[in-house]
Every structure is written in C-alpha cells, then in structure tokens.
PDB file of C-alpha atoms in Angstrom:
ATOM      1  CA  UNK A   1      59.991 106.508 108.217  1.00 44.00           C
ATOM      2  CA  UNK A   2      61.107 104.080 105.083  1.00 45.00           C
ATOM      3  CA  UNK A   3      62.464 107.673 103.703  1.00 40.00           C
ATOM      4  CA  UNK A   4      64.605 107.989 106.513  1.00 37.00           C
ATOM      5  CA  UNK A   5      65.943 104.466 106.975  1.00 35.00           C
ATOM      6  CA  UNK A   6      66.365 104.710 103.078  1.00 37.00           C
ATOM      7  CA  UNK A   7      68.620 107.572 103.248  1.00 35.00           C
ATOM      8  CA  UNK A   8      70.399 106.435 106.572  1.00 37.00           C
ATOM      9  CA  UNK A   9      71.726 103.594 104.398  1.00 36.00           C
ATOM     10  CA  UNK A  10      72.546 105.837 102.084  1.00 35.00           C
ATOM     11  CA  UNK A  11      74.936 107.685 104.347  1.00 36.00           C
ATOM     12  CA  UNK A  12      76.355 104.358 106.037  1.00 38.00           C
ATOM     13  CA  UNK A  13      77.440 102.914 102.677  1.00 39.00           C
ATOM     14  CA  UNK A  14      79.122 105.468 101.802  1.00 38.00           C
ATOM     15  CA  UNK A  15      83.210 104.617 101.541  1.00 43.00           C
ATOM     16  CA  UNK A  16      85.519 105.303 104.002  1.00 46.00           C
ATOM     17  CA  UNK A  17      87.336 107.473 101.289  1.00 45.00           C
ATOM     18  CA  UNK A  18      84.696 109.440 100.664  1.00 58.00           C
ATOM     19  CA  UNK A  19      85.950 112.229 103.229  1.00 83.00           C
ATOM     20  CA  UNK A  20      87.334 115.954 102.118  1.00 93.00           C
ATOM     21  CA  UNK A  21      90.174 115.815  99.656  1.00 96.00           C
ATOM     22  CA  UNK A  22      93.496 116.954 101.570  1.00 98.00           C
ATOM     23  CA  UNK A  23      94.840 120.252 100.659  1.00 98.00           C
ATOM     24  CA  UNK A  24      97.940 121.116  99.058  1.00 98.00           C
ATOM     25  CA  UNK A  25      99.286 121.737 102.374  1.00 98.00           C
ATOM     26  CA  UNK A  26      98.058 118.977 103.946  1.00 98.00           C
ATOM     27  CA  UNK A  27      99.683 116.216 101.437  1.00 98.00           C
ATOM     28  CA  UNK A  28     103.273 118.288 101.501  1.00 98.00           C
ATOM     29  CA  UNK A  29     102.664 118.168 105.701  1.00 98.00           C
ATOM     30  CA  UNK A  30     102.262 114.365 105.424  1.00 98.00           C
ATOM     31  CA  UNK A  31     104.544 113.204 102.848  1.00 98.00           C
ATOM     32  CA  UNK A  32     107.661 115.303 102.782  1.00 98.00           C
ATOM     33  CA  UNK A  33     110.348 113.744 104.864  1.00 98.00           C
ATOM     34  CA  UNK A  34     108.416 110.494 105.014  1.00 98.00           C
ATOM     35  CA  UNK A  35     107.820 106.725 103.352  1.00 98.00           C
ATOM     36  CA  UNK A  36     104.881 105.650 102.071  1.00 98.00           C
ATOM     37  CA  UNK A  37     104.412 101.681 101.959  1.00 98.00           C
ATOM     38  CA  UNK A  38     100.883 100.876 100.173  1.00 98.00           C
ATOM     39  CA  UNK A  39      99.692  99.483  96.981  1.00 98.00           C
ATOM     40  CA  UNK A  40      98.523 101.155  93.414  1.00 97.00           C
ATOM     41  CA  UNK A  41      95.832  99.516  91.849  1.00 95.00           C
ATOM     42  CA  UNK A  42      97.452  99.776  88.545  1.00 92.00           C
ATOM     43  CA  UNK A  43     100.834  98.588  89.500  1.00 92.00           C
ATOM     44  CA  UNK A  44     100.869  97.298  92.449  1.00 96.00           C
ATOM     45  CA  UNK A  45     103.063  96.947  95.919  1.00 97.00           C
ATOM     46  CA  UNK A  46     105.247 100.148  96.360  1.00 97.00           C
ATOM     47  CA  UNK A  47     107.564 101.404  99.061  1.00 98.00           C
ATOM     48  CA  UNK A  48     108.939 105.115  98.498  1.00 98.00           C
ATOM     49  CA  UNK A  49     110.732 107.495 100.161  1.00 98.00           C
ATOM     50  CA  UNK A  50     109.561 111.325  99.986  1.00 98.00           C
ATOM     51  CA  UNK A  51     112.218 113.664 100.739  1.00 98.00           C
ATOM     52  CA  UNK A  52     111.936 117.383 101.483  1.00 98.00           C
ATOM     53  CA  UNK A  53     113.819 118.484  98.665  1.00 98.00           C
ATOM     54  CA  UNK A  54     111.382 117.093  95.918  1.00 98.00           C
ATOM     55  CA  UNK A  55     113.039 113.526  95.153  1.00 98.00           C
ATOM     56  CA  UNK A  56     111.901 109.808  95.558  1.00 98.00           C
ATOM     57  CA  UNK A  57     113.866 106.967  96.437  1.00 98.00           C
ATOM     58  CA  UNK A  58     112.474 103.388  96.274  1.00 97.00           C
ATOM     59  CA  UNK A  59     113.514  99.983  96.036  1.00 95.00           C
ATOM     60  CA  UNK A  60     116.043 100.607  93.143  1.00 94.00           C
ATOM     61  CA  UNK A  61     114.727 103.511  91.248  1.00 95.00           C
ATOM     62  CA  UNK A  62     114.195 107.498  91.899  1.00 97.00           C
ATOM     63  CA  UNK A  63     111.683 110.293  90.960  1.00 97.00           C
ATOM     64  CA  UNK A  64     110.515 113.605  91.677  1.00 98.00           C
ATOM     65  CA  UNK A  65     107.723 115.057  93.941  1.00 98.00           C
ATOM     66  CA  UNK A  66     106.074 118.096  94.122  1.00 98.00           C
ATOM     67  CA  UNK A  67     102.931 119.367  95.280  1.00 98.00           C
ATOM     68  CA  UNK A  68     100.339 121.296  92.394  1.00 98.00           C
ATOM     69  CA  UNK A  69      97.761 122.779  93.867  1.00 98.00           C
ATOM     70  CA  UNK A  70      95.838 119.433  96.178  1.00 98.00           C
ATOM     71  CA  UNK A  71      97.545 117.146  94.048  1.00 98.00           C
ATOM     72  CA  UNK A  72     100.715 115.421  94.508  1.00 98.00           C
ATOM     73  CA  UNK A  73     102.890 114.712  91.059  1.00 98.00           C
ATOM     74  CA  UNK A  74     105.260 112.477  90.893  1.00 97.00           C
ATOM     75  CA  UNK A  75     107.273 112.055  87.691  1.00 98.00           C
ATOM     76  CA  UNK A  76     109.531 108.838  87.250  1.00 95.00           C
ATOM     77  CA  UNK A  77     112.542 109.223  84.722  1.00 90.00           C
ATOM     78  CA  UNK A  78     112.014 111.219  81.126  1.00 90.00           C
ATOM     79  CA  UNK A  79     108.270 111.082  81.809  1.00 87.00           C
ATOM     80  CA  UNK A  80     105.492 113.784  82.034  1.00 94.00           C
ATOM     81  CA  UNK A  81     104.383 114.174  85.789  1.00 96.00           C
ATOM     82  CA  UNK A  82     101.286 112.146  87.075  1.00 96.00           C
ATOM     83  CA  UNK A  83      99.502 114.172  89.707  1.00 97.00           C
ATOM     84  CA  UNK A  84      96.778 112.715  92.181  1.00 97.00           C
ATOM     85  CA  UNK A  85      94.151 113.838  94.786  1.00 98.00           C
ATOM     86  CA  UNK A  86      94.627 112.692  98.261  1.00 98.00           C
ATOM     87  CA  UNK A  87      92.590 111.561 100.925  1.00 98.00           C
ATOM     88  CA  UNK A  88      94.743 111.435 104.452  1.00 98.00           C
ATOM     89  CA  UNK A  89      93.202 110.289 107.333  1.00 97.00           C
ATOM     90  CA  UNK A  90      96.227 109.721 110.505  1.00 97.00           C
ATOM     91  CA  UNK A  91      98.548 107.694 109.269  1.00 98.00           C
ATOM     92  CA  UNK A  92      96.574 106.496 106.002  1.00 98.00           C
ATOM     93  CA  UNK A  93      95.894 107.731 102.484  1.00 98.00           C
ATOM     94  CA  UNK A  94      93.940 107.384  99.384  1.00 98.00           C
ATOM     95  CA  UNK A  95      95.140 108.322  96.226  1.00 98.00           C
ATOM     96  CA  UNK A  96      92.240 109.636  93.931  1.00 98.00           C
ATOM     97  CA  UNK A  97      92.208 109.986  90.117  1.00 96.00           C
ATOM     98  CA  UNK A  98      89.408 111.482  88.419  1.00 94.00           C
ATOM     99  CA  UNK A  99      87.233 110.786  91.482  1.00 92.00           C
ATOM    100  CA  UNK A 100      87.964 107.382  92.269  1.00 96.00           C
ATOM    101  CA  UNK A 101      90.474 105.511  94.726  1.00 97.00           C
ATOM    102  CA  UNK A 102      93.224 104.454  93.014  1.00 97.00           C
ATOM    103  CA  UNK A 103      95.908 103.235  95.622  1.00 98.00           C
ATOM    104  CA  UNK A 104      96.169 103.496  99.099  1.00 98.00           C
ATOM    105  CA  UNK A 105      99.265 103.250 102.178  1.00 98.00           C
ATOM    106  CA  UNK A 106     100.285 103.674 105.337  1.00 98.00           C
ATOM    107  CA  UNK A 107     102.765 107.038 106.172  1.00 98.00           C
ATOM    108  CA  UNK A 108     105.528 105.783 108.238  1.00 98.00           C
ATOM    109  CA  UNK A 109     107.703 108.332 109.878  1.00 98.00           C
ATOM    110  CA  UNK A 110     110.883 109.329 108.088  1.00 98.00           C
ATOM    111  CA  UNK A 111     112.993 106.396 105.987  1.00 98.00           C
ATOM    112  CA  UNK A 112     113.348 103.921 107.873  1.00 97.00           C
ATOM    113  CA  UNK A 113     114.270 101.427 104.781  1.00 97.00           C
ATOM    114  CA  UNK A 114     117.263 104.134 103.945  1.00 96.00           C
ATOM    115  CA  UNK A 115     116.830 104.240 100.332  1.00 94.00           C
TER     116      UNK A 115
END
C-alpha cells in the first residue's frame, strides 16, 4: 500500500508541462496567423505576432518563423535560427529546450495589437 501511495505522488507531482510535445502540425495550427503574449525565462515579457507567411512582428522589431520538424525556429535579424519544442494545451503553451520549460504564453486569436 506505501508502494502505491508512493508512486501516486509520483504521478501527481508531476508538472503540468509534462504532457506530449505538440507536433509540427500542431504548433504551425496554433501559431500561424496568431499573437503570442507570454514570458521567456531568459529574456523576459514578449508580445509577437505570427503571420502565415513566415514573419514576426513585435513591439518594434521583426523576425522569421518557420516550423522544423516539432520545433518552431524563430530567427531575429543576421542571426542563426533558435528552434524550440512546444507544449500547447487550448489556448496555452510551453516552450521546451533540451527538455525543460523555458517560456510560456497565452495564444490570442489573430493581431489584435496590429504590429
């Protein structure tokens, strides 16, 4: 009995983030045509624009987008591409690098900050 309350604790620890990776598919379905507002551990606040053609408008700057296999890559002036794993979940997601949440935000239906 100890075993199984043991590993019941186990299983309600576990993060919310800790559900399937989204597909390829399922982070172009969710981002393109859509703003992201959320917060990178490494850098902080963001607010971005996704749009189906591939670019990124924010609060004064532009990017790219695409979609590499599950990961989405976003590359920000001369710069090599950073690509990240994706946890989506409604109108949330978790970016992942190397196995571990990095950022998180809220999708919010098309741009409604028109950048």
């Amino acid at each position: 009995m100890i075993r199984y309350l043991a590993l019941a604790s186990v299983f309600l620890a576990t993060p919310a983030f800790a559900q399937d990776p989204a597909t390829g598919e399922d982070i172009r379905t969710a981002i393109s045509g859509n703003t992201v507002a959320g917060n990178m551990s490494s850098s902080g606040a963001y607010t971005e624009y996704y749009s189906a053609d591939g670019a990124i408008t924010g609060e004064g700057y532009s990017g790219t987008w695409t979609v590499e296999g599950d990961t989405m890559c976003f590359t920000y002036g001369e710069g090599d591409p950073t690509c990240w794993g994706a946890v989506i979940q409604d109108d949330q997601i978790t970016w992942m690098m190397d196995g571990e949440a990095a950022g998180s935000g809220t999708i919010v239906a098309g741009n409604p900050n028109a950048f």
